[in-house]
Structures are given as C-alpha cells and as structure tokens.
GROMACS .gro file of C-alpha atoms in nm:
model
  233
    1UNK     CA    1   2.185  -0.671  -0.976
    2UNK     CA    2   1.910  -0.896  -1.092
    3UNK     CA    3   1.735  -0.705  -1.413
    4UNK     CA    4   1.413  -0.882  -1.615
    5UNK     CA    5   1.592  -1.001  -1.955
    6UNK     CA    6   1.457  -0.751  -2.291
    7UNK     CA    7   1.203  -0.944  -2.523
    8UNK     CA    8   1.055  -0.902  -2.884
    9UNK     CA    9   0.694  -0.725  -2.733
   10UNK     CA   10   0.727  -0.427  -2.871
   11UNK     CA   11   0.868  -0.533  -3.224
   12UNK     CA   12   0.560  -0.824  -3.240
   13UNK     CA   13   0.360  -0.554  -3.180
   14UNK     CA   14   0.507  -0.309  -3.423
   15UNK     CA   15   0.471  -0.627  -3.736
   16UNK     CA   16   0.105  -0.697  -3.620
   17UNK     CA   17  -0.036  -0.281  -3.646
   18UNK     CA   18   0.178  -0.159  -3.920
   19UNK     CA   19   0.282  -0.499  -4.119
   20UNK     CA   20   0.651  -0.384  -4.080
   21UNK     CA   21   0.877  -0.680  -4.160
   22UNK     CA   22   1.214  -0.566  -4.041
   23UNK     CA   23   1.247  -0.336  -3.743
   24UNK     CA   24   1.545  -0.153  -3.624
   25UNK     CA   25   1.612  -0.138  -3.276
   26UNK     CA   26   1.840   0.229  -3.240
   27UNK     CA   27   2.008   0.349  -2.917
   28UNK     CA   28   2.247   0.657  -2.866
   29UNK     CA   29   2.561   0.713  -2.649
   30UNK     CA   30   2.774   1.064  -2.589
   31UNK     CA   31   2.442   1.267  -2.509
   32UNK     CA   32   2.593   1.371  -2.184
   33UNK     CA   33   2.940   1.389  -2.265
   34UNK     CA   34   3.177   1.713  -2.294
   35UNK     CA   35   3.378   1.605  -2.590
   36UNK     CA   36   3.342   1.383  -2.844
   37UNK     CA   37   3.097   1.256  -3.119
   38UNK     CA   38   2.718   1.144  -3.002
   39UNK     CA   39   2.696   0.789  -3.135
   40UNK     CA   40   2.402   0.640  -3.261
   41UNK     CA   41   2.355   0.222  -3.345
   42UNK     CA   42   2.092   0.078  -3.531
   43UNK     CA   43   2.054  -0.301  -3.473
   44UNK     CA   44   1.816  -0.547  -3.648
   45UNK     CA   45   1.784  -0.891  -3.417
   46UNK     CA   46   1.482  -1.059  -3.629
   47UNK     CA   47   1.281  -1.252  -3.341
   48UNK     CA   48   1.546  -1.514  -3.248
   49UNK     CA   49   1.632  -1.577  -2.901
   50UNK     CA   50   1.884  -1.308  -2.758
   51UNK     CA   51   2.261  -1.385  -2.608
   52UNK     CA   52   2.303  -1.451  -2.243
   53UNK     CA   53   2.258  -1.139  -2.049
   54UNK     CA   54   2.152  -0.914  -2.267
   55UNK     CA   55   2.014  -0.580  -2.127
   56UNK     CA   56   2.101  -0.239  -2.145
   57UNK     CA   57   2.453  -0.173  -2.158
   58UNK     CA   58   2.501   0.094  -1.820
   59UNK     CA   59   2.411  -0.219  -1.619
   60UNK     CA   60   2.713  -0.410  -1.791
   61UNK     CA   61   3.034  -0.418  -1.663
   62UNK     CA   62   3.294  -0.278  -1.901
   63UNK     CA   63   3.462  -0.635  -1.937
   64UNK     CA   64   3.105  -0.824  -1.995
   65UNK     CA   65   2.991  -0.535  -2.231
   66UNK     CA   66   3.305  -0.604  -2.443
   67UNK     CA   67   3.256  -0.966  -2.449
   68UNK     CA   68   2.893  -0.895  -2.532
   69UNK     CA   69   2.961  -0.659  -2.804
   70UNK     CA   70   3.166  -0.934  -2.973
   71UNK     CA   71   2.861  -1.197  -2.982
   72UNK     CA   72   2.618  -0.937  -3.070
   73UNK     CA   73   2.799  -0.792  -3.388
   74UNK     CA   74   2.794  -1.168  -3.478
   75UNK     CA   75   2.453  -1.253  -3.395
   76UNK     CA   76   2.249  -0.944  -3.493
   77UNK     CA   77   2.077  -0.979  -3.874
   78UNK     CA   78   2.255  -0.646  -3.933
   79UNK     CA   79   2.404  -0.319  -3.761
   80UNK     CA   80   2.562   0.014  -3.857
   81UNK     CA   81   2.637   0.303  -3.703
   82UNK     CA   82   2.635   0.707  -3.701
   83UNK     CA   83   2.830   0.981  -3.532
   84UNK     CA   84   2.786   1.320  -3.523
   85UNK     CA   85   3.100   1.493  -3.412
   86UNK     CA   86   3.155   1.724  -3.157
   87UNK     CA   87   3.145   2.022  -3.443
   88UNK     CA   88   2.841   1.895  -3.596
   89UNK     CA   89   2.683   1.902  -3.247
   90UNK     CA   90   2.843   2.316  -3.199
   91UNK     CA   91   2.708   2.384  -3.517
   92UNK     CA   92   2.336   2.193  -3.492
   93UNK     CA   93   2.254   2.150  -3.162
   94UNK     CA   94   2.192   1.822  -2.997
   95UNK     CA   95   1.868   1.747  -3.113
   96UNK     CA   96   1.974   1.793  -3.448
   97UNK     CA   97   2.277   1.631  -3.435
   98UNK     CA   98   2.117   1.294  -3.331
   99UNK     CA   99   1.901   1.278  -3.603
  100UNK     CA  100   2.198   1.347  -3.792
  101UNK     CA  101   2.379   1.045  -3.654
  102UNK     CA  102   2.050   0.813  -3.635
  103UNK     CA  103   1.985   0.854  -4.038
  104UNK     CA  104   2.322   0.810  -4.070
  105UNK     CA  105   2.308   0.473  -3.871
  106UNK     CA  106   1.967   0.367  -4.027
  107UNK     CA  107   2.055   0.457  -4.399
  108UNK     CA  108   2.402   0.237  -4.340
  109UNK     CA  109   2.175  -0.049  -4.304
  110UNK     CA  110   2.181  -0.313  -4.555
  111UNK     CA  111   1.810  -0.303  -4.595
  112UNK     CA  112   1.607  -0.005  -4.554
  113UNK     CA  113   1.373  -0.093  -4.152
  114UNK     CA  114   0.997  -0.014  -4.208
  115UNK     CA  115   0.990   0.071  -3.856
  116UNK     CA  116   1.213   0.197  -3.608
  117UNK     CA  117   1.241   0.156  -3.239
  118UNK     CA  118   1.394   0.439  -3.061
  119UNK     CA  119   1.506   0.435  -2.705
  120UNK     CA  120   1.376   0.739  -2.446
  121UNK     CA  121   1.063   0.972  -2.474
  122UNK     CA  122   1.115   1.184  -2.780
  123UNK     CA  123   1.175   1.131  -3.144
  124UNK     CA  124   1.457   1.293  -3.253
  125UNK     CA  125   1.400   1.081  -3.574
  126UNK     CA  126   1.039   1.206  -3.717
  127UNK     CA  127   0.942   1.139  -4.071
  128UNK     CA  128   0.968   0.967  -4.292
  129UNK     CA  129   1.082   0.688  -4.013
  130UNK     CA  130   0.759   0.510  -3.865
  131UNK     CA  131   0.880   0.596  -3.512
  132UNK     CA  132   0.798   0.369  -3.165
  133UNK     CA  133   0.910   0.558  -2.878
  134UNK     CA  134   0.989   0.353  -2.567
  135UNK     CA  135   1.095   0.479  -2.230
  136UNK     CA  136   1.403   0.208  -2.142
  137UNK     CA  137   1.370   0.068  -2.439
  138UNK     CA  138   1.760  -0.070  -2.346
  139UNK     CA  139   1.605  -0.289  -2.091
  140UNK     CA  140   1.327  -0.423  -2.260
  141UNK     CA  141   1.345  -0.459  -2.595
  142UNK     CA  142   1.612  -0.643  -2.751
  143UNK     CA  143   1.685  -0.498  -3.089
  144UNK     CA  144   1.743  -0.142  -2.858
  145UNK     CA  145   1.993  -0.293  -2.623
  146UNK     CA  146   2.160  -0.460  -2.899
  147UNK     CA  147   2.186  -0.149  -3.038
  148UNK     CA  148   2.317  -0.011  -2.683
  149UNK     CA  149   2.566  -0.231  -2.626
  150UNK     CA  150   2.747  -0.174  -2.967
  151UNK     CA  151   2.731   0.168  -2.960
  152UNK     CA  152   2.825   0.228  -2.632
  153UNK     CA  153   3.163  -0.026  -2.684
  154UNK     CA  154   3.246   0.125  -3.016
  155UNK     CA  155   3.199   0.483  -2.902
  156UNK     CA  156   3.419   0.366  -2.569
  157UNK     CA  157   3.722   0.233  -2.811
  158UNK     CA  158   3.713   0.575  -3.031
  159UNK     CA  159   3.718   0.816  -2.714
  160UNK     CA  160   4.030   0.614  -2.601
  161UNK     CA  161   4.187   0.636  -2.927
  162UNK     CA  162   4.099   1.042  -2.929
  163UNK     CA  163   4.260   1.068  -2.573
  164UNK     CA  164   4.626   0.947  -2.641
  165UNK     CA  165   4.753   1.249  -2.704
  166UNK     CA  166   4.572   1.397  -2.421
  167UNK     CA  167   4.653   1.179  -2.165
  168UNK     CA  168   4.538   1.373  -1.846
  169UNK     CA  169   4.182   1.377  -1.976
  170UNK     CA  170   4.149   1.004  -1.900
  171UNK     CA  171   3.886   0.956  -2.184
  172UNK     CA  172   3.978   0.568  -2.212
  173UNK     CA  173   3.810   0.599  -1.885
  174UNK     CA  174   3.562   0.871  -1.907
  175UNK     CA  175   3.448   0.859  -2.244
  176UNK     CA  176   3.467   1.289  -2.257
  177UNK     CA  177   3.169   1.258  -1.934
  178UNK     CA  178   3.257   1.540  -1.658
  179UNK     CA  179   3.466   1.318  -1.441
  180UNK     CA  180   3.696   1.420  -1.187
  181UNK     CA  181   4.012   1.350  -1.351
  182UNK     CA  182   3.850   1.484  -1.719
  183UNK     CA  183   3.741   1.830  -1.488
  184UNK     CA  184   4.069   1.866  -1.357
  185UNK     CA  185   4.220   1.881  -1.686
  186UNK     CA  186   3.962   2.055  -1.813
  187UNK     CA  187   4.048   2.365  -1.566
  188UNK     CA  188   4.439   2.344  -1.600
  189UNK     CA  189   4.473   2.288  -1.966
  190UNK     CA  190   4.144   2.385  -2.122
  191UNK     CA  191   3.921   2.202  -2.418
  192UNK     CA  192   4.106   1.950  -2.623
  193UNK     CA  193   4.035   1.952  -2.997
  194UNK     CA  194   3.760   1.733  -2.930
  195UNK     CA  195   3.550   1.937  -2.734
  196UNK     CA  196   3.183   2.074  -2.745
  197UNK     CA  197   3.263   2.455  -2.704
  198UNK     CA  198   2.871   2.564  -2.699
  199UNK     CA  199   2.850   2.407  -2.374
  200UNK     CA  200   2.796   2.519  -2.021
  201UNK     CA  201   3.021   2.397  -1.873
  202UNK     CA  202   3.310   2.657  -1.989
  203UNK     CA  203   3.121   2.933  -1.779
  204UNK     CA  204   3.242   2.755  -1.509
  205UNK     CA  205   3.644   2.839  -1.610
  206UNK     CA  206   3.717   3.192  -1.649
  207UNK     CA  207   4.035   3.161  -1.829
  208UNK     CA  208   3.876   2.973  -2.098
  209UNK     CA  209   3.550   3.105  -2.161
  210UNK     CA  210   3.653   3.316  -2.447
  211UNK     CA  211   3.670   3.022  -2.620
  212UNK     CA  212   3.341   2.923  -2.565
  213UNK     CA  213   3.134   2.925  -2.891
  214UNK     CA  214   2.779   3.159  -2.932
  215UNK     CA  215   2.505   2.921  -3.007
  216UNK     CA  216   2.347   2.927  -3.353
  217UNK     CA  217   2.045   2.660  -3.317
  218UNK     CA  218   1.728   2.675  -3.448
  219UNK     CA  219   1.444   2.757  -3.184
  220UNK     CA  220   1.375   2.433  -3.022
  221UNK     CA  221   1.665   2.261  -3.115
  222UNK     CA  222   1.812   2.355  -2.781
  223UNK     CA  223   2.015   2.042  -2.630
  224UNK     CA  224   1.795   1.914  -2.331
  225UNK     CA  225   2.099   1.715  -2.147
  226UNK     CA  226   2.124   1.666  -1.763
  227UNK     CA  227   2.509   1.715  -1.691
  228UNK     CA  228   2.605   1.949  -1.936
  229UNK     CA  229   2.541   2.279  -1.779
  230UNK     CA  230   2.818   2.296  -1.490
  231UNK     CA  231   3.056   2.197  -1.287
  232UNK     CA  232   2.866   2.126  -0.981
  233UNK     CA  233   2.590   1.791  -1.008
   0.00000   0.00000   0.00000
C-alpha cells in the first residue's frame, strides 16, 4: 500500500520553540501482547535524509522490516533500548511499566535528548522529559519510526528465542499476541513462564484461572490495552 514517507516537521519544530538540539524519537512494542516484555526504542536520526521506505513498522513486511532494521541501527546518530518484563508489568501495571522501559531506553542513550518524541496520545513519560505527543507518530516522523522498526525487530528475535522451549505457542510467529495457534496452547497447556498473569484473558480458561494474579496498581495506572481482556475480538 502506498503510505506518505515520515519527515523531520515535528522535530524542526520541537528545535525552533524549545531550542532542543538533540531529539529522541521513542516508540513501544508488546502493549497488546499476552506474554512477554513491553519494549521500548529510543532513536536519534539528526535531520539527515531517512533510508528507503521508512515508515512505521506494522506496514512492513517481516522480511523488509529486518532488512530495514539492519540499515537503521547503522544509520541512526544513536539508539538504545528498554524492556519491562512481563513481571514488572504484573507487578506495575502497564502504564507504569512503559515508563519503566522508556527511561530505561532514553537514559541508555549516549547523550542525554532535550526533548522527546513519543508515539500515540498519552505520555506515559511526564517529567522531567520535555514530552511531544504525536498521534502516528510511526508514520510521520522519522526519529519515531526509526525507533519502531528497531524495537519491533529486536522485540520479534527475543520472543522467538523465549518460545523454543515452548514450541506450540508459536511466539517466533506471534510475538506472545492472542493468536490462534498461541490461544490454543494457551487453553491446553496454560501460561508459559513468560506470561502476564494479571490479565484478562485467563477468565476466559477455567482450569487456569487460579493462577491468575490479583492486581496491585496504583489508581490510574490501570493498563488501557485493546486485546487484552478476552478471548473473543
């Protein structure tokens, strides 16, 4: 599908209002998923021209977004990344959890970003990060889906390295989403060591909801994440 290539806009604009000088493009992966860390890359591009094809990286094939991945590590000024794991995310909350992960990315950074641009609506960040929000920030700004692409490939490669010993989970496929195959084994076998057990979703299986986990999260620190309460989408 034809998609409008991501530009600098929003980081010019960010230098000219707040006189930031490096800006951090950060983009998460594993909100949605049942198992597994949420992953969090922070990407600084500078203003140079981006790679071929560049955009966000759910409109990448999985072959192109590997390739891509490759060039960007390469290209980018600098990267790092953050996880929170599937524990930290039981224990915290979601919310919580990717802030965890995005100050983890941020403050793996060579050089400290005066400003930050986040992907989505909200900011999970908050102080003392000078925070632009922008809604598909994948698609249109290129530090973000920089940051998208290598976090969704590196998160990809450690879910199919967590899934070798559990095989009929297919998480070199699914990443720990709700797929078919990852629901059916889900049902017969139950949660694999690497799964969020505050979730939904275990209502859902009667003979292992006693292992579901009682959630501990602040007030408003509830996880907001479509595909995470059920079965049934």
């Amino acid at each position: 599908m034809p998609y409008e290539a991501p530009t600098h806009t929003v980081e010019r604009s960010l230098r000219a209002t707040t006189g930031a000088k490096i800006v951090a493009g950060v983009d998460e992966v594993g909100r949605g998923a049942w198992a597994g860390p949420v992953t969090v890359c922070a990407a600084v591009t500078g203003l140079r021209r981006p790679p071929e094809g560049l955009t966000d990286s759910k409109l990448i094939t999985p072959k192109r977004r590997l390739e891509l991945a490759e060039v960007l590590e390469g290209w980018v000024t600098a990267h790092a990344l953050g996880h929170a794991s599937h524990e930290e995310i039981d224990d915290l909350g979601m919310t919580a959890a990717l802030r965890l992960a995005a100050v983890r990315a941020l403050e793996g950074l060579p050089v400290r970003p005066e400003a930050v641009i986040l992907d989505g609506k909200h900011n999970y960040l908050g102080t003392p990060w000078q925070v632009r929000t922008v809604i598909k920030g994948d698609q249109s700004c290129v530090a973000v889906a920089a940051a998208s692409v290598i976090a969704k490939v590196r998160r990809d490669k450690m879910m199919a390295e967590l899934g070798i010993e559990h095989a009929d989970f297919g998480f070199a496929a699914n990443a720990g989403y709700p797929s078919p195959v990852h629901k059916a084994a889900l049902a017969e076998r139950g949660p694999t060591p690497y799964h969020r057990l505050t979730w939904a979703y275990l209502d859902a299986l009667p003979q292992w909801r006693h292992l579901k986990k009682a959630r501990n999260w602040a007030e408003g620190n509830v996880p907001e994440i479509e595909g995470q309460l059920g079965f049934d989408f």
